Amino acid sequence: MRTFLFFLAAAAIALVLQCSVCPWLPLGGSIPDLMLIICVYLGLHQHTVGGALGAFFLGYAQDSFSGSTLGLNAFAMSLVFVVVYLTSRRLWVENTISTVVLVFLASVIKTLVVILLLAVFLTTTGVWTSTARHLLIEAVVAAALSPAIFALLAQSRRVAEAEDEE
Amino acid sequence: MLEFFRRNRIILTSGFLLLFSLLLVSTSARSRQIRDPFAGILLEGLRPLQVTVTDTLSGLAAVWTNYIDLVGVRAENEALHRRIAELEQNAGRLAELEESNQRLNELLGFRSSLEGQTQPAQVSGRDPGTLFQSLTINKGERDGIRKGFAVLSPAGVVGQVVASSPHAARVLLITDHNSGIDAIVERSRARGIVAGALADGCVMKYLKRGEDVQVGDWVSTSGLDGIFPKGILIGEVTSVSRNHRGLLQMAEIRPSVPLERLEEVLVVAPTARRYEPEDGQP
């Protein structure tokens, strides 16, 4: 239960930071996806149905909070979770460099998937320009932030699980 | 079968969620009327956290902005102070140049009113004591200046050269007690000798008792001493004293030249003459 609450709190904080703090960063309008970092963390360390549901709800919360088309980010997050989950089952991706690379790729994949869904179901007007401008920066920043966030999540999770066991 | 589901439950769940997401996208894209049951809960649930973060961020941003502004204002203030000092210096220099220009123009105009050898010079030093009244000019024998040359300014007589070197000359001022200039009262043409009286200015001596001399009369050079050209202003009579028993009277003269503020002078050879004004004005 405490693990669930821990991820809920982490997701809430990430969502609020992403909405309130990240737009202030001097990144030329690019906003690093903190929720995605949590999703990758779930894919690496939470190999349960709860992890898959968590990834879905991370995306769904993004959709719901941004008021955009429902399911876009939910689909992308779920896909990222599956990719990371399958990768972590076949490759050793526990070190920092692997994590950074994984988050970078996950960010690129998620953006491309969202664009693809937009192109299929909605429109492509202005999407490519925006993507070209922000895709790499967002991926690089998310990758750069990932070691710190992973460490924070791991530490907090250990504390939460220790209290669960007690 | 159950084991298959159990072993692949994560993949199956994810697959189901992916399909569900696609359905959501499809439905949501087709109809914007679709109602999101979690939107309100999410908005309301995250509102306190978001408000706190936003307020904190705004506060920090305000503090930071104020700090930066303050630093900027301080730097700007210092730059403006420096600029003001520079401008004040420039303004002072310009005023100085303007005054100097005016004085030199006057000197030039005065010079053109004289016929003969003339040499403009700048005052480079003053007498270090108070018992003697002299000054040093920056022109000397190399410029043709010799002992006995008259020193004038547009306002009137300054003194005469008493010593010269190749590049400088010493001028005895008319207020020095060794100075003596043959002079006349312009109004009555009364003649006398103007001698120095140090801080009190000058006195006009050897005026005959019967001569008409009044306070406010102007005194100028007579040209008879062979040093100063005729008609150069010396000063104004400020008082007249008559000795009851003597044959003479004496007048105190305030020099027309502000000797203590003099900066440029014109050195005139004894052979120089002043052009007589055509309309008879001095």
PDB file of N, CA, C and O in Angstrom, chain B residues 194-249:
ATOM      1  N   VAL B 194      50.423 107.754 -12.007  1.00  0.00           N
ATOM      2  CA  VAL B 194      49.723 106.671 -11.301  1.00  0.00           C
ATOM      3  C   VAL B 194      50.777 105.712 -10.753  1.00  0.00           C
ATOM      4  O   VAL B 194      51.560 105.148 -11.513  1.00  0.00           O
ATOM      5  N   ALA B 195      50.767 105.575  -9.433  1.00  0.00           N
ATOM      6  CA  ALA B 195      51.734 104.677  -8.783  1.00  0.00           C
ATOM      7  C   ALA B 195      50.976 103.567  -8.055  1.00  0.00           C
ATOM      8  O   ALA B 195      49.789 103.707  -7.752  1.00  0.00           O
ATOM      9  N   GLY B 196      51.699 102.474  -7.789  1.00  0.00           N
ATOM     10  CA  GLY B 196      51.040 101.336  -7.139  1.00  0.00           C
ATOM     11  C   GLY B 196      50.853 101.539  -5.647  1.00  0.00           C
ATOM     12  O   GLY B 196      51.629 102.230  -4.992  1.00  0.00           O
ATOM     13  N   ALA B 197      49.798 100.980  -5.123  1.00  0.00           N
ATOM     14  CA  ALA B 197      49.551 101.039  -3.672  1.00  0.00           C
ATOM     15  C   ALA B 197      49.213  99.653  -3.142  1.00  0.00           C
ATOM     16  O   ALA B 197      48.420  99.483  -2.218  1.00  0.00           O
ATOM     17  N   LEU B 198      49.772  98.643  -3.798  1.00  0.00           N
ATOM     18  CA  LEU B 198      49.576  97.237  -3.405  1.00  0.00           C
ATOM     19  C   LEU B 198      48.103  96.853  -3.335  1.00  0.00           C
ATOM     20  O   LEU B 198      47.378  97.023  -4.305  1.00  0.00           O
ATOM     21  N   ALA B 199      47.653  96.402  -2.169  1.00  0.00           N
ATOM     22  CA  ALA B 199      46.279  95.891  -2.076  1.00  0.00           C
ATOM     23  C   ALA B 199      45.244  96.985  -2.271  1.00  0.00           C
ATOM     24  O   ALA B 199      44.093  96.701  -2.619  1.00  0.00           O
ATOM     25  N   ASP B 200      45.637  98.217  -2.053  1.00  0.00           N
ATOM     26  CA  ASP B 200      44.667  99.306  -2.200  1.00  0.00           C
ATOM     27  C   ASP B 200      44.506  99.752  -3.649  1.00  0.00           C
ATOM     28  O   ASP B 200      43.761 100.688  -3.935  1.00  0.00           O
ATOM     29  N   GLY B 201      45.214  99.141  -4.566  1.00  0.00           N
ATOM     30  CA  GLY B 201      45.100  99.514  -5.969  1.00  0.00           C
ATOM     31  C   GLY B 201      46.211 100.470  -6.360  1.00  0.00           C
ATOM     32  O   GLY B 201      47.385 100.161  -6.179  1.00  0.00           O
ATOM     33  N   CYS B 202      45.820 101.674  -6.854  1.00  0.00           N
ATOM     34  CA  CYS B 202      46.816 102.651  -7.284  1.00  0.00           C
ATOM     35  C   CYS B 202      46.434 104.038  -6.743  1.00  0.00           C
ATOM     36  O   CYS B 202      45.297 104.254  -6.309  1.00  0.00           O
ATOM     37  N   VAL B 203      47.366 104.887  -6.802  1.00  0.00           N
ATOM     38  CA  VAL B 203      47.069 106.298  -6.484  1.00  0.00           C
ATOM     39  C   VAL B 203      47.597 107.170  -7.620  1.00  0.00           C
ATOM     40  O   VAL B 203      48.621 106.860  -8.246  1.00  0.00           O
ATOM     41  N   MET B 204      46.865 108.253  -7.858  1.00  0.00           N
ATOM     42  CA  MET B 204      47.314 109.200  -8.877  1.00  0.00           C
ATOM     43  C   MET B 204      47.909 110.401  -8.137  1.00  0.00           C
ATOM     44  O   MET B 204      47.208 111.089  -7.398  1.00  0.00           O
ATOM     45  N   LYS B 205      49.192 110.554  -8.308  1.00  0.00           N
ATOM     46  CA  LYS B 205      49.903 111.592  -7.567  1.00  0.00           C
ATOM     47  C   LYS B 205      50.232 112.771  -8.491  1.00  0.00           C
ATOM     48  O   LYS B 205      50.095 112.670  -9.704  1.00  0.00           O
ATOM     49  N   TYR B 206      50.706 113.795  -7.842  1.00  0.00           N
ATOM     50  CA  TYR B 206      51.158 114.995  -8.549  1.00  0.00           C
ATOM     51  C   TYR B 206      50.054 115.663  -9.367  1.00  0.00           C
ATOM     52  O   TYR B 206      50.299 116.234 -10.418  1.00  0.00           O
ATOM     53  N   LEU B 207      48.873 115.549  -8.872  1.00  0.00           N
ATOM     54  CA  LEU B 207      47.762 116.284  -9.504  1.00  0.00           C
ATOM     55  C   LEU B 207      47.739 117.686  -8.905  1.00  0.00           C
ATOM     56  O   LEU B 207      47.757 117.843  -7.667  1.00  0.00           O
ATOM     57  N   LYS B 208      47.686 118.685  -9.737  1.00  0.00           N
ATOM     58  CA  LYS B 208      47.643 120.053  -9.228  1.00  0.00           C
ATOM     59  C   LYS B 208      46.358 120.259  -8.438  1.00  0.00           C
ATOM     60  O   LYS B 208      45.300 119.725  -8.803  1.00  0.00           O
ATOM     61  N   ARG B 209      46.435 121.024  -7.390  1.00  0.00           N
ATOM     62  CA  ARG B 209      45.313 121.212  -6.489  1.00  0.00           C
ATOM     63  C   ARG B 209      44.070 121.768  -7.217  1.00  0.00           C
ATOM     64  O   ARG B 209      42.942 121.471  -6.901  1.00  0.00           O
ATOM     65  N   GLY B 210      44.320 122.583  -8.189  1.00  0.00           N
ATOM     66  CA  GLY B 210      43.183 123.205  -8.881  1.00  0.00           C
ATOM     67  C   GLY B 210      42.552 122.345  -9.951  1.00  0.00           C
ATOM     68  O   GLY B 210      41.511 122.708 -10.520  1.00  0.00           O
ATOM     69  N   GLU B 211      43.124 121.204 -10.232  1.00  0.00           N
ATOM     70  CA  GLU B 211      42.603 120.350 -11.329  1.00  0.00           C
ATOM     71  C   GLU B 211      41.267 119.714 -10.923  1.00  0.00           C
ATOM     72  O   GLU B 211      41.055 119.375  -9.756  1.00  0.00           O
ATOM     73  N   ASP B 212      40.449 119.538 -11.904  1.00  0.00           N
ATOM     74  CA  ASP B 212      39.111 118.989 -11.651  1.00  0.00           C
ATOM     75  C   ASP B 212      39.172 117.444 -11.691  1.00  0.00           C
ATOM     76  O   ASP B 212      39.241 116.840 -12.765  1.00  0.00           O
ATOM     77  N   VAL B 213      39.172 116.873 -10.535  1.00  0.00           N
ATOM     78  CA  VAL B 213      39.169 115.395 -10.435  1.00  0.00           C
ATOM     79  C   VAL B 213      38.025 114.980  -9.524  1.00  0.00           C
ATOM     80  O   VAL B 213      37.926 115.482  -8.399  1.00  0.00           O
ATOM     81  N   GLN B 214      37.187 114.095 -10.007  1.00  0.00           N
ATOM     82  CA  GLN B 214      36.036 113.664  -9.217  1.00  0.00           C
ATOM     83  C   GLN B 214      35.973 112.140  -9.135  1.00  0.00           C
ATOM     84  O   GLN B 214      36.524 111.431  -9.996  1.00  0.00           O
ATOM     85  N   VAL B 215      35.319 111.702  -8.110  1.00  0.00           N
ATOM     86  CA  VAL B 215      35.107 110.257  -7.971  1.00  0.00           C
ATOM     87  C   VAL B 215      34.285 109.774  -9.176  1.00  0.00           C
ATOM     88  O   VAL B 215      33.304 110.391  -9.550  1.00  0.00           O
ATOM     89  N   GLY B 216      34.718 108.696  -9.754  1.00  0.00           N
ATOM     90  CA  GLY B 216      34.018 108.135 -10.917  1.00  0.00           C
ATOM     91  C   GLY B 216      34.684 108.498 -12.221  1.00  0.00           C
ATOM     92  O   GLY B 216      34.351 107.932 -13.274  1.00  0.00           O
ATOM     93  N   ASP B 217      35.658 109.412 -12.185  1.00  0.00           N
ATOM     94  CA  ASP B 217      36.384 109.760 -13.415  1.00  0.00           C
ATOM     95  C   ASP B 217      37.245 108.574 -13.860  1.00  0.00           C
ATOM     96  O   ASP B 217      37.743 107.809 -13.028  1.00  0.00           O
ATOM     97  N   TRP B 218      37.434 108.471 -15.132  1.00  0.00           N
ATOM     98  CA  TRP B 218      38.302 107.416 -15.676  1.00  0.00           C
ATOM     99  C   TRP B 218      39.681 107.984 -15.965  1.00  0.00           C
ATOM    100  O   TRP B 218      39.802 109.075 -16.514  1.00  0.00           O
ATOM    101  N   VAL B 219      40.673 107.196 -15.612  1.00  0.00           N
ATOM    102  CA  VAL B 219      42.054 107.623 -15.814  1.00  0.00           C
ATOM    103  C   VAL B 219      42.701 106.720 -16.860  1.00  0.00           C
ATOM    104  O   VAL B 219      42.530 105.493 -16.803  1.00  0.00           O
ATOM    105  N   SER B 220      43.418 107.322 -17.796  1.00  0.00           N
ATOM    106  CA  SER B 220      44.081 106.512 -18.824  1.00  0.00           C
ATOM    107  C   SER B 220      45.505 107.005 -19.058  1.00  0.00           C
ATOM    108  O   SER B 220      45.904 108.053 -18.529  1.00  0.00           O
ATOM    109  N   THR B 221      46.236 106.228 -19.829  1.00  0.00           N
ATOM    110  CA  THR B 221      47.643 106.588 -20.086  1.00  0.00           C
ATOM    111  C   THR B 221      47.715 107.838 -20.963  1.00  0.00           C
ATOM    112  O   THR B 221      46.887 108.041 -21.851  1.00  0.00           O
ATOM    113  N   SER B 222      48.770 108.618 -20.680  1.00  0.00           N
ATOM    114  CA  SER B 222      48.929 109.846 -21.477  1.00  0.00           C
ATOM    115  C   SER B 222      49.781 109.606 -22.722  1.00  0.00           C
ATOM    116  O   SER B 222      49.742 110.363 -23.681  1.00  0.00           O
ATOM    117  N   GLY B 223      50.590 108.527 -22.662  1.00  0.00           N
ATOM    118  CA  GLY B 223      51.461 108.217 -23.784  1.00  0.00           C
ATOM    119  C   GLY B 223      52.747 109.022 -23.750  1.00  0.00           C
ATOM    120  O   GLY B 223      53.593 108.895 -24.633  1.00  0.00           O
ATOM    121  N   LEU B 224      52.940 109.850 -22.724  1.00  0.00           N
ATOM    122  CA  LEU B 224      54.119 110.720 -22.678  1.00  0.00           C
ATOM    123  C   LEU B 224      55.330 110.040 -22.050  1.00  0.00           C
ATOM    124  O   LEU B 224      56.442 110.554 -22.135  1.00  0.00           O
ATOM    125  N   ASP B 225      55.132 108.898 -21.403  1.00  0.00           N
ATOM    126  CA  ASP B 225      56.273 108.228 -20.763  1.00  0.00           C
ATOM    127  C   ASP B 225      57.060 107.361 -21.742  1.00  0.00           C
ATOM    128  O   ASP B 225      58.085 106.782 -21.406  1.00  0.00           O
ATOM    129  N   GLY B 226      56.586 107.263 -22.947  1.00  0.00           N
ATOM    130  CA  GLY B 226      57.306 106.497 -23.956  1.00  0.00           C
ATOM    131  C   GLY B 226      57.226 104.988 -23.759  1.00  0.00           C
ATOM    132  O   GLY B 226      57.934 104.218 -24.412  1.00  0.00           O
ATOM    133  N   ILE B 227      56.387 104.542 -22.851  1.00  0.00           N
ATOM    134  CA  ILE B 227      56.238 103.095 -22.605  1.00  0.00           C
ATOM    135  C   ILE B 227      54.844 102.626 -23.006  1.00  0.00           C
ATOM    136  O   ILE B 227      54.696 101.694 -23.801  1.00  0.00           O
ATOM    137  N   PHE B 228      53.859 103.298 -22.494  1.00  0.00           N
ATOM    138  CA  PHE B 228      52.470 102.896 -22.745  1.00  0.00           C
ATOM    139  C   PHE B 228      51.864 103.751 -23.861  1.00  0.00           C
ATOM    140  O   PHE B 228      52.054 104.965 -23.879  1.00  0.00           O
ATOM    141  N   PRO B 229      51.150 103.116 -24.778  1.00  0.00           N
ATOM    142  CA  PRO B 229      50.470 103.896 -25.813  1.00  0.00           C
ATOM    143  C   PRO B 229      49.441 104.831 -25.176  1.00  0.00           C
ATOM    144  O   PRO B 229      48.913 104.540 -24.109  1.00  0.00           O
ATOM    145  N   LYS B 230      49.141 105.874 -25.833  1.00  0.00           N
ATOM    146  CA  LYS B 230      48.205 106.843 -25.311  1.00  0.00           C
ATOM    147  C   LYS B 230      46.776 106.291 -25.307  1.00  0.00           C
ATOM    148  O   LYS B 230      46.376 105.564 -26.214  1.00  0.00           O
ATOM    149  N   GLY B 231      46.031 106.635 -24.269  1.00  0.00           N
ATOM    150  CA  GLY B 231      44.590 106.335 -24.238  1.00  0.00           C
ATOM    151  C   GLY B 231      44.218 104.942 -23.721  1.00  0.00           C
ATOM    152  O   GLY B 231      43.086 104.501 -23.895  1.00  0.00           O
ATOM    153  N   ILE B 232      45.149 104.270 -23.107  1.00  0.00           N
ATOM    154  CA  ILE B 232      44.823 102.946 -22.523  1.00  0.00           C
ATOM    155  C   ILE B 232      44.301 103.159 -21.103  1.00  0.00           C
ATOM    156  O   ILE B 232      44.940 103.851 -20.304  1.00  0.00           O
ATOM    157  N   LEU B 233      43.183 102.523 -20.832  1.00  0.00           N
ATOM    158  CA  LEU B 233      42.531 102.712 -19.538  1.00  0.00           C
ATOM    159  C   LEU B 233      43.386 102.184 -18.381  1.00  0.00           C
ATOM    160  O   LEU B 233      43.969 101.102 -18.480  1.00  0.00           O
ATOM    161  N   ILE B 234      43.435 102.975 -17.309  1.00  0.00           N
ATOM    162  CA  ILE B 234      44.162 102.522 -16.110  1.00  0.00           C
ATOM    163  C   ILE B 234      43.176 102.136 -15.017  1.00  0.00           C
ATOM    164  O   ILE B 234      43.277 101.067 -14.425  1.00  0.00           O
ATOM    165  N   GLY B 235      42.224 103.004 -14.757  1.00  0.00           N
ATOM    166  CA  GLY B 235      41.249 102.673 -13.720  1.00  0.00           C
ATOM    167  C   GLY B 235      40.290 103.808 -13.451  1.00  0.00           C
ATOM    168  O   GLY B 235      40.254 104.800 -14.186  1.00  0.00           O
ATOM    169  N   GLU B 236      39.547 103.667 -12.371  1.00  0.00           N
ATOM    170  CA  GLU B 236      38.504 104.622 -12.038  1.00  0.00           C
ATOM    171  C   GLU B 236      38.853 105.302 -10.705  1.00  0.00           C
ATOM    172  O   GLU B 236      39.333 104.644  -9.765  1.00  0.00           O
ATOM    173  N   VAL B 237      38.592 106.573 -10.617  1.00  0.00           N
ATOM    174  CA  VAL B 237      38.865 107.310  -9.383  1.00  0.00           C
ATOM    175  C   VAL B 237      37.825 106.906  -8.339  1.00  0.00           C
ATOM    176  O   VAL B 237      36.614 106.962  -8.597  1.00  0.00           O
ATOM    177  N   THR B 238      38.313 106.465  -7.195  1.00  0.00           N
ATOM    178  CA  THR B 238      37.375 106.052  -6.140  1.00  0.00           C
ATOM    179  C   THR B 238      37.337 107.060  -4.983  1.00  0.00           C
ATOM    180  O   THR B 238      36.368 107.080  -4.215  1.00  0.00           O
ATOM    181  N   SER B 239      38.385 107.862  -4.847  1.00  0.00           N
ATOM    182  CA  SER B 239      38.332 108.928  -3.835  1.00  0.00           C
ATOM    183  C   SER B 239      39.390 109.997  -4.164  1.00  0.00           C
ATOM    184  O   SER B 239      40.385 109.698  -4.836  1.00  0.00           O
ATOM    185  N   VAL B 240      39.155 111.185  -3.709  1.00  0.00           N
ATOM    186  CA  VAL B 240      40.100 112.286  -3.966  1.00  0.00           C
ATOM    187  C   VAL B 240      40.427 112.926  -2.623  1.00  0.00           C
ATOM    188  O   VAL B 240      39.537 113.190  -1.818  1.00  0.00           O
ATOM    189  N   SER B 241      41.716 113.119  -2.349  1.00  0.00           N
ATOM    190  CA  SER B 241      42.093 113.746  -1.077  1.00  0.00           C
ATOM    191  C   SER B 241      42.952 114.976  -1.350  1.00  0.00           C
ATOM    192  O   SER B 241      43.873 114.927  -2.176  1.00  0.00           O
ATOM    193  N   ARG B 242      42.597 116.029  -0.657  1.00  0.00           N
ATOM    194  CA  ARG B 242      43.345 117.285  -0.855  1.00  0.00           C
ATOM    195  C   ARG B 242      44.025 117.667   0.453  1.00  0.00           C
ATOM    196  O   ARG B 242      43.370 117.761   1.485  1.00  0.00           O
ATOM    197  N   ASN B 243      45.286 117.903   0.360  1.00  0.00           N
ATOM    198  CA  ASN B 243      46.024 118.374   1.526  1.00  0.00           C
ATOM    199  C   ASN B 243      45.796 119.886   1.633  1.00  0.00           C
ATOM    200  O   ASN B 243      46.026 120.620   0.689  1.00  0.00           O
ATOM    201  N   HIS B 244      45.287 120.394   2.802  1.00  0.00           N
ATOM    202  CA  HIS B 244      44.909 121.798   2.923  1.00  0.00           C
ATOM    203  C   HIS B 244      46.057 122.761   2.660  1.00  0.00           C
ATOM    204  O   HIS B 244      45.874 123.826   2.119  1.00  0.00           O
ATOM    205  N   ARG B 245      47.225 122.325   3.080  1.00  0.00           N
ATOM    206  CA  ARG B 245      48.357 123.236   2.937  1.00  0.00           C
ATOM    207  C   ARG B 245      49.136 123.020   1.643  1.00  0.00           C
ATOM    208  O   ARG B 245      49.902 123.855   1.218  1.00  0.00           O
ATOM    209  N   GLY B 246      49.033 121.908   1.034  1.00  0.00           N
ATOM    210  CA  GLY B 246      49.851 121.600  -0.132  1.00  0.00           C
ATOM    211  C   GLY B 246      49.303 122.182  -1.421  1.00  0.00           C
ATOM    212  O   GLY B 246      48.192 122.688  -1.495  1.00  0.00           O
ATOM    213  N   LEU B 247      50.132 121.983  -2.469  1.00  0.00           N
ATOM    214  CA  LEU B 247      49.748 122.482  -3.787  1.00  0.00           C
ATOM    215  C   LEU B 247      49.113 121.371  -4.632  1.00  0.00           C
ATOM    216  O   LEU B 247      48.627 121.633  -5.717  1.00  0.00           O
ATOM    217  N   LEU B 248      49.211 120.172  -4.096  1.00  0.00           N
ATOM    218  CA  LEU B 248      48.762 119.026  -4.905  1.00  0.00           C
ATOM    219  C   LEU B 248      47.584 118.304  -4.266  1.00  0.00           C
ATOM    220  O   LEU B 248      47.294 118.495  -3.083  1.00  0.00           O
ATOM    221  N   GLN B 249      46.985 117.481  -5.047  1.00  0.00           N
ATOM    222  CA  GLN B 249      45.922 116.584  -4.543  1.00  0.00           C
ATOM    223  C   GLN B 249      46.216 115.161  -5.024  1.00  0.00           C
ATOM    224  O   GLN B 249      47.011 114.949  -5.940  1.00  0.00           O
TER     225      GLN B 249
END
